[in-house]
Tab-separated table of C-alpha atoms in Angstrom:
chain	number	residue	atom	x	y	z
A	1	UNK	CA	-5.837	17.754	-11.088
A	2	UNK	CA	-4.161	14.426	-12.169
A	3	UNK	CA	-1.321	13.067	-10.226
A	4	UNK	CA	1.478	11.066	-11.567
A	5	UNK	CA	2.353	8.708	-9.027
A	6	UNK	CA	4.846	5.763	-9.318
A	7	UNK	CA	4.853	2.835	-7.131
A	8	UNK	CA	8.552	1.241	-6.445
A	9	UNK	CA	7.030	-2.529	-4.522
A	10	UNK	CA	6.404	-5.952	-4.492
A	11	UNK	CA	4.284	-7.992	-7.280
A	12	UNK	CA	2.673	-11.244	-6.100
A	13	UNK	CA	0.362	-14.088	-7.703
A	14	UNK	CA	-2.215	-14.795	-4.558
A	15	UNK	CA	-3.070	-17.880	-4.457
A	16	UNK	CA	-6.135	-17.286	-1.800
A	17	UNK	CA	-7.616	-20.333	0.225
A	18	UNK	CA	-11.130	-20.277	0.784
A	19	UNK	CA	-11.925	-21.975	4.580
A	20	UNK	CA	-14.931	-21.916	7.098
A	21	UNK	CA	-12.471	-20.852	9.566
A	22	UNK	CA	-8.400	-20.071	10.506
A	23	UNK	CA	-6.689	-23.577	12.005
A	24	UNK	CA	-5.334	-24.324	14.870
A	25	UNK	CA	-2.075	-25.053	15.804
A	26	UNK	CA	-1.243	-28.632	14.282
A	27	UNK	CA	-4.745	-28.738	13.135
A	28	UNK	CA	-5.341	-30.273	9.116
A	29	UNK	CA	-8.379	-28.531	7.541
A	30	UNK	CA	-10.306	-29.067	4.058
A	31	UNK	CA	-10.535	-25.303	1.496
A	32	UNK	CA	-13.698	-25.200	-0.057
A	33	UNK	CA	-12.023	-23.854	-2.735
A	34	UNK	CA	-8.446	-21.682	-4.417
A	35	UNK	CA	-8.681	-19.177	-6.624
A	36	UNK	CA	-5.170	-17.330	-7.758
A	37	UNK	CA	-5.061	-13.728	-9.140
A	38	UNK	CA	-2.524	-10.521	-9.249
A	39	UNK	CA	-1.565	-9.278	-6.106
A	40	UNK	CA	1.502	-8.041	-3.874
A	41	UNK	CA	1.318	-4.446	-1.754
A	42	UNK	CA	2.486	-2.442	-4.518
A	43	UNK	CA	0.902	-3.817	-7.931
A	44	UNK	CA	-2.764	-3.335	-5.176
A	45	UNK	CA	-1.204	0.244	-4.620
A	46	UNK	CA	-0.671	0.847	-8.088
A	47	UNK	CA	-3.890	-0.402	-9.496
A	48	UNK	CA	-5.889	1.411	-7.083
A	49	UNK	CA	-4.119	5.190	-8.372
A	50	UNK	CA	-4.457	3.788	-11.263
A	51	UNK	CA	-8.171	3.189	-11.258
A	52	UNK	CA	-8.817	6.417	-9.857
A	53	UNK	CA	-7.108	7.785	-12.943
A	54	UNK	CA	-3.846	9.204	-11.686
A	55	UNK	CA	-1.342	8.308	-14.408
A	56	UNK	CA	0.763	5.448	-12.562
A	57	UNK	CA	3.628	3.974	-13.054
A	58	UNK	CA	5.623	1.075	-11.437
A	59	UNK	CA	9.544	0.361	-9.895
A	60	UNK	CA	9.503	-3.274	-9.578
A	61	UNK	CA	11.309	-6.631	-10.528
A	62	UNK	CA	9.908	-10.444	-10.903
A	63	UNK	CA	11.144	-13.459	-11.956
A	64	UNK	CA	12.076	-15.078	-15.393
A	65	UNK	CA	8.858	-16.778	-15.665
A	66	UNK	CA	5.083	-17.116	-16.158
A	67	UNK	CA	4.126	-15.449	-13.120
A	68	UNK	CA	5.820	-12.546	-13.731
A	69	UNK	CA	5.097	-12.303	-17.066
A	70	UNK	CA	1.153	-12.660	-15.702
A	71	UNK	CA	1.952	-9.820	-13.219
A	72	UNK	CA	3.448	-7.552	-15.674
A	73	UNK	CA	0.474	-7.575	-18.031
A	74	UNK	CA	-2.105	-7.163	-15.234
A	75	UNK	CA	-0.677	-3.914	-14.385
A	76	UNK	CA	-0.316	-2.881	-18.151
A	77	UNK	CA	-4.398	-3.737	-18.392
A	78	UNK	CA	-5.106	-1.040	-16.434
A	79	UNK	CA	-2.675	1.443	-18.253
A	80	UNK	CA	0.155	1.362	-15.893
A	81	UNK	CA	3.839	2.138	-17.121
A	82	UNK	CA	5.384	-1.102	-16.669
A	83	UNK	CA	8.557	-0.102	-18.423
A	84	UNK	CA	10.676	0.084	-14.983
A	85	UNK	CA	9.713	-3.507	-14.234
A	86	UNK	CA	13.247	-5.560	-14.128
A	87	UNK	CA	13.953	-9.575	-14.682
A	88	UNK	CA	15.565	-11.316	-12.461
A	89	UNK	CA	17.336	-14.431	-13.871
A	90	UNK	CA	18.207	-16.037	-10.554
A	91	UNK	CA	14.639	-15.328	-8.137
A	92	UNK	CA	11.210	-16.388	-8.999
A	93	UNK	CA	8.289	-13.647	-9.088
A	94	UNK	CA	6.925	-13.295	-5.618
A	95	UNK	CA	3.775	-15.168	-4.311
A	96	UNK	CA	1.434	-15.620	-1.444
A	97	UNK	CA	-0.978	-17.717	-0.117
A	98	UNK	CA	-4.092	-16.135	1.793
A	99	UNK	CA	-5.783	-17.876	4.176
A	100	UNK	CA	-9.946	-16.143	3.968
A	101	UNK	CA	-12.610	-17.834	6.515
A	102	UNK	CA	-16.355	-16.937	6.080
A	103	UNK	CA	-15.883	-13.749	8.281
A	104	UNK	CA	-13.764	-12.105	5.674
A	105	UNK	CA	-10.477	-12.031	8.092
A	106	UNK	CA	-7.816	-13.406	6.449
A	107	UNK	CA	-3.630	-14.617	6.935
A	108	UNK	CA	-1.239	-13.764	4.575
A	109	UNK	CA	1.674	-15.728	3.890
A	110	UNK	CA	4.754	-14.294	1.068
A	111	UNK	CA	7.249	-15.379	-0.641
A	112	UNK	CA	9.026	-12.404	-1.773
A	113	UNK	CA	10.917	-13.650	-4.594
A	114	UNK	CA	12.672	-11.596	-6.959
A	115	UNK	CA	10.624	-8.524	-4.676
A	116	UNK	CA	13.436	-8.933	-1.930
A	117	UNK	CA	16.397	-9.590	-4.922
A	118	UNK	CA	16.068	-5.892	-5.842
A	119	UNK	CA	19.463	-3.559	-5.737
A	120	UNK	CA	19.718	0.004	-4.863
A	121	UNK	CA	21.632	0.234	-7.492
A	122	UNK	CA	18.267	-0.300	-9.976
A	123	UNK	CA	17.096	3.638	-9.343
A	124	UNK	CA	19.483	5.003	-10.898
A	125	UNK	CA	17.992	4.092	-14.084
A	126	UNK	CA	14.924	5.434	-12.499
A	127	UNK	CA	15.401	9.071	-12.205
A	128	UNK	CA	13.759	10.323	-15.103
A	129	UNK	CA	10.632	8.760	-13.785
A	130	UNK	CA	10.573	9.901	-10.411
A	131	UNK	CA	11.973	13.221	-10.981
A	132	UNK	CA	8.693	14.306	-13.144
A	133	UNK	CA	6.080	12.312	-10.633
A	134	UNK	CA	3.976	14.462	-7.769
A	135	UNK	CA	3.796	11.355	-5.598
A	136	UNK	CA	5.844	8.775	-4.948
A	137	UNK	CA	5.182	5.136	-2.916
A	138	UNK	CA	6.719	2.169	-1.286
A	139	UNK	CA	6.542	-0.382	1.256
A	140	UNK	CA	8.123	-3.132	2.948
A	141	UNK	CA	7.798	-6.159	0.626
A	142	UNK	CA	11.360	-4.769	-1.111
A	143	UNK	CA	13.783	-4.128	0.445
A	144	UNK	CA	14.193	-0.955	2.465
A	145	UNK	CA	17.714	0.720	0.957
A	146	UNK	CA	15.908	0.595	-2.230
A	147	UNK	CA	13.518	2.614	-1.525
A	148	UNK	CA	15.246	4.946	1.034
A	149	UNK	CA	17.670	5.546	-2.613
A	150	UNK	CA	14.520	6.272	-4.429
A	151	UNK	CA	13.101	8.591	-1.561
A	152	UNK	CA	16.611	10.189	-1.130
A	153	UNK	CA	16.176	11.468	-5.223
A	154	UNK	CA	12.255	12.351	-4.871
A	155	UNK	CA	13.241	14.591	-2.329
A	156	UNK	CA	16.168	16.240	-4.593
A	157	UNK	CA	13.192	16.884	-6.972
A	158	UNK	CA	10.395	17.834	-5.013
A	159	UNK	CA	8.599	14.669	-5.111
A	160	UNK	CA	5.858	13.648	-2.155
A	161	UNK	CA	7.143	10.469	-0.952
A	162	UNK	CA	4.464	8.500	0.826
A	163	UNK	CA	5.969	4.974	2.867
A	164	UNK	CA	3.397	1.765	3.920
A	165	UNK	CA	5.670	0.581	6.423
A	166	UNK	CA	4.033	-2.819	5.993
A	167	UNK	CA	4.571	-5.594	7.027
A	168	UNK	CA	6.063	-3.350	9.584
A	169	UNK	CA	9.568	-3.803	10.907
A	170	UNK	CA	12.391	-1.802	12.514
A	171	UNK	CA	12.955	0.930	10.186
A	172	UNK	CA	16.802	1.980	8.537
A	173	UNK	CA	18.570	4.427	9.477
A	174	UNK	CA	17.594	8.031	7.094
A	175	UNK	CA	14.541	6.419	5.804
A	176	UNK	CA	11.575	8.742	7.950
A	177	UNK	CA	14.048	11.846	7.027
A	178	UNK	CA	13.089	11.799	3.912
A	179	UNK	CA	9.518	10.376	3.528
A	180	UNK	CA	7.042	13.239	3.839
A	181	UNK	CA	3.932	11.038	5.081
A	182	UNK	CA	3.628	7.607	6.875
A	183	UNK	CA	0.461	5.096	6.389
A	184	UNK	CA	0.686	2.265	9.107
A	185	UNK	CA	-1.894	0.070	10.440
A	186	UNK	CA	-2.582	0.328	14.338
A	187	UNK	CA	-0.722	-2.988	14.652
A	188	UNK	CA	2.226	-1.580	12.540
A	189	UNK	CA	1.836	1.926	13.901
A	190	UNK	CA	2.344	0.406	17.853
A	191	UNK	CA	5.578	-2.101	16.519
A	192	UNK	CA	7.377	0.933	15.801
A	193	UNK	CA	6.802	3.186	18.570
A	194	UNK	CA	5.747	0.471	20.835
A	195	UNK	CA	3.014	2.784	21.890
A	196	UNK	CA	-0.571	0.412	21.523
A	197	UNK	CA	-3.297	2.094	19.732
A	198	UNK	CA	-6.440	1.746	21.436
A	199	UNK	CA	-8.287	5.455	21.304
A	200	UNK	CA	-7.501	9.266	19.652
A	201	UNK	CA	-5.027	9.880	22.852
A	202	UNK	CA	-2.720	7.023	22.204
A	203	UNK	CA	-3.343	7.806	18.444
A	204	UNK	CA	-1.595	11.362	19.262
A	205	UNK	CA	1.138	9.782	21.303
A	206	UNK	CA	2.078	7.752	18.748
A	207	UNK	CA	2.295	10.601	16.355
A	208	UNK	CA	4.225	12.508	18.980
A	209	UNK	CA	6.695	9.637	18.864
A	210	UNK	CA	6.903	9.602	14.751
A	211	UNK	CA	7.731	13.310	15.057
A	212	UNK	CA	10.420	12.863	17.373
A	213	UNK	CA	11.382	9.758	15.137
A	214	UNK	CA	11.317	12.476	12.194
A	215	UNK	CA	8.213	12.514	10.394
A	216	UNK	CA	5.663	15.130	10.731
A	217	UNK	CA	2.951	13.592	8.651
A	218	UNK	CA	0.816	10.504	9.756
A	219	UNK	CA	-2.158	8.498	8.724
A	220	UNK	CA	-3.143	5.161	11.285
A	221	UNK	CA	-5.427	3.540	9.347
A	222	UNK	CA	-7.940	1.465	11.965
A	223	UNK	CA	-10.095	-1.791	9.941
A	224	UNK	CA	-13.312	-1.003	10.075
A	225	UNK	CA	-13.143	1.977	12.535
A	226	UNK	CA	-11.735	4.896	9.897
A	227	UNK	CA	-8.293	6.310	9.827
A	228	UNK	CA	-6.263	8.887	12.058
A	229	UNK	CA	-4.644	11.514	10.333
A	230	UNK	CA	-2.122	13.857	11.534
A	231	UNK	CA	0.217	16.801	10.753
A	232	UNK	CA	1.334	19.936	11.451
A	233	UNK	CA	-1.438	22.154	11.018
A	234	UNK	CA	-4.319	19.937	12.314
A	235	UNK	CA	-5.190	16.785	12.871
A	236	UNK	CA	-8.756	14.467	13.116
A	237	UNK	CA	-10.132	10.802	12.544
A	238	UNK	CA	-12.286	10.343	9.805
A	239	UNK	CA	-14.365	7.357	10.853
A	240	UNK	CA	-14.932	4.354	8.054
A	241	UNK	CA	-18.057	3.652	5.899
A	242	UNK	CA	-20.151	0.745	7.182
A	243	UNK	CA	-20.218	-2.385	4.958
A	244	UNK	CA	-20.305	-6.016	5.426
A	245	UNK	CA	-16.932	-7.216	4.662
A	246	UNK	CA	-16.515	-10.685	2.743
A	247	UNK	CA	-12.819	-10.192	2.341
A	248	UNK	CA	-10.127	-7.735	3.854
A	249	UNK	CA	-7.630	-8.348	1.421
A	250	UNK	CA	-5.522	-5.465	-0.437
A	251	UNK	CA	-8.195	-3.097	1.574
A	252	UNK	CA	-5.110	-0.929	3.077
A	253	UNK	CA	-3.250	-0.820	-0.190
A	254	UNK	CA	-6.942	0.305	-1.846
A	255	UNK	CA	-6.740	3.275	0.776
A	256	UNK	CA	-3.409	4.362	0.115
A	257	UNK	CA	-3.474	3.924	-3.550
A	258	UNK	CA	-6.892	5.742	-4.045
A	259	UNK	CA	-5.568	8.688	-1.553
A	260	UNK	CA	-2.596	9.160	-3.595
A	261	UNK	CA	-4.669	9.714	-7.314
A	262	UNK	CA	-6.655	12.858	-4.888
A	263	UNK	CA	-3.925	14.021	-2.635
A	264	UNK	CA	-1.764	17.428	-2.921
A	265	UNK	CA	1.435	17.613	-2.749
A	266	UNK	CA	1.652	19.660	0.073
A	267	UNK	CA	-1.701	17.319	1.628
A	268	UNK	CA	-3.534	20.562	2.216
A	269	UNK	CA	-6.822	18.128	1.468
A	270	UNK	CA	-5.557	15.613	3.362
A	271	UNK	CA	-8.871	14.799	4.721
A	272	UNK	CA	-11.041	15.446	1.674
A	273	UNK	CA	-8.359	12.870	0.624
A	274	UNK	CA	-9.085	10.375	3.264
A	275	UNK	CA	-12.983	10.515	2.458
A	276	UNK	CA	-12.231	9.339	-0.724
A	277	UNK	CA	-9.572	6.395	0.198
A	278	UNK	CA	-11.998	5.585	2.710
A	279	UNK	CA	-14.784	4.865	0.522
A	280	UNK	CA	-12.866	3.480	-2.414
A	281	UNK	CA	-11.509	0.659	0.699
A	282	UNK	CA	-15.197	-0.020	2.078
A	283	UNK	CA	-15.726	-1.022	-1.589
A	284	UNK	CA	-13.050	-3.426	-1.845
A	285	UNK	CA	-13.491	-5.302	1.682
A	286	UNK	CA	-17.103	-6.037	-0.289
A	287	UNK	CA	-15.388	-7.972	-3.220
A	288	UNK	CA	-13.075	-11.127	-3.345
A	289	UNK	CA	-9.322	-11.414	-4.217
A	290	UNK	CA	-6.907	-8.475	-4.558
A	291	UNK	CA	-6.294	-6.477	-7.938
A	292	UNK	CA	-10.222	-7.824	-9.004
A	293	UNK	CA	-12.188	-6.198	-5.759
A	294	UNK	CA	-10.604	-2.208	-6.177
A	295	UNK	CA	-12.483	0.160	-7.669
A	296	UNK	CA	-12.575	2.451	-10.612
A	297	UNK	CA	-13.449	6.355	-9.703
A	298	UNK	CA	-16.612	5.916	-11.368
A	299	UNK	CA	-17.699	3.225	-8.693
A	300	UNK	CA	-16.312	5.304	-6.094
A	301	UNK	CA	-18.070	8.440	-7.315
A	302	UNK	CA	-21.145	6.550	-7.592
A	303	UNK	CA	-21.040	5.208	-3.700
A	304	UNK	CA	-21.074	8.646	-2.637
A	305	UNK	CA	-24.167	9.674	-4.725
């Protein structure tokens, strides 16, 4: 089974700050050193399906400039359709700077650019794409009638739609109708129900609250603890594999790319999926920067040997 997924999000250059540690308010500290590469949630999404060899393509836009043109051919070297990738004459391509200390934890600061320019208007010349793909995902570095339009006409065709609800925020109106499975964080998962996540009973509450929000399918992905997964028919926490992080960046887009190359479209293997996302993230977290620390299927297959 290959999936064709397509990825409508946000492309970034990182420019990532190496420091001993995170400063404090008002507080002026040396980097030992900056290193830039290709990142933003979605082109991390897309890279990881992509790596796992589901046949990817992107939804995107950047600016009218070297960045973007940077961006655009990273996700072409690793055989993504970049042909749904729009210019934007008037934004520059998005950016962000990453704080990382020596414990691997990092903060995240973006610029979204021509990411947050994008029209609703721009899937319409879309449908072609989306209406032959099994999966379909997005998050919240563009802007959220976008991609509710794009979910609106997966669901006309059949498509999965899977939403990152990161970085999390209150969520429009018709959106959860029609995404089929939601992949929060435990600090996005408790903004939106405003139920904290702190074991597997307040993990069920807050999936009790999605449902009555209208979505039936959930995945709370923990750090270094695992991921909660629940729907319908069953759910569980698969816990996480145990590595010694050096740097936590693009490890949830990892997850949710790599689960999207294995999952079905009715997630009947959800958790045969999860085992897999799992492990390709515990590679990542062992790697620096974003797009260069996620890992091919081979690597993956080869962890689990």
């Amino acid at each position: 089974m290959t999936n064709k997924v397509v990825v409508l999000g946000s492309l970034n250059v990182d420019t990532t700050l190496h420091i001993a540690q995170m400063p404090k308010p008002g507080e002026t500290i040396s980097a030992q050193s900056k290193t830039n590469s290709a990142g933003g949630k979605g082109a991390n999404q897309a890279v990881a399906a992509a790596r796992s060899n589901a046949v990817t393509s992107f939804i995107g836009q950047v600016g009218n400039d070297s960045a973007g043109k940077f961006m655009v051919k990273a996700l072409e070297d690793d055989g993504i359709n970049t042909d749904h990738i729009k210019v934007d004459h008037e934004n520059g391509t998005g950016s962000a700077v990453i704080l990382l200390d020596e414990q691997g934890q990092n903060s995240i600061m973006v610029y979204g650019g021509a990411n947050q320019a994008m029209k609703p208007d721009m899937v319409a010349d879309c449908e072609d794409l989306i209406k032959h793909a099994d999966i379909l995902i997005s998050e919240f570095e563009t802007p959220q009638q976008v991609t509710y339009e794009a979910f609106k006409m997966a669901k006309h065709y059949g498509v999965t739609t899977i939403l990152n609800p990161a970085p999390a925020s209150t969520i429009i109106d018709g959106l959860l109708e029609v995404t089929d499975l939601i992949v929060p964080n435990e600090t996005e998962s408790a903004t939106l129900t405003g139920i904290e996540v702190t074991d597997t009973a307040s993990m069920d509450k807050n999936a009790d609250k999605f449902t009555k929000m209208g979505i039936k399918n959930l995945i709370i992905t923990v750090g270094d603890r695992g991921a909660y997964y629940h729907t319908p028919n069953d759910s569980g926490f698969v816990p996480a594999f145990k590595v010694h992080a050096k740097d936590t960046t693009a490890a949830g887009d990892t997850f949710i790319g790599a689960l999207s190359s294995q999952l079905k479209k009715d997630l009947s293997n959800i958790e045969e999926a999860l085992v897999y996302a799992q492990r390709a993230s515990s590679i990542t977290v062992q790697r620096l920067g974003a797009l260069p620390s996620i890992p091919t299927a081979k690597e993956i297959a080869d962890q689990s040997k």
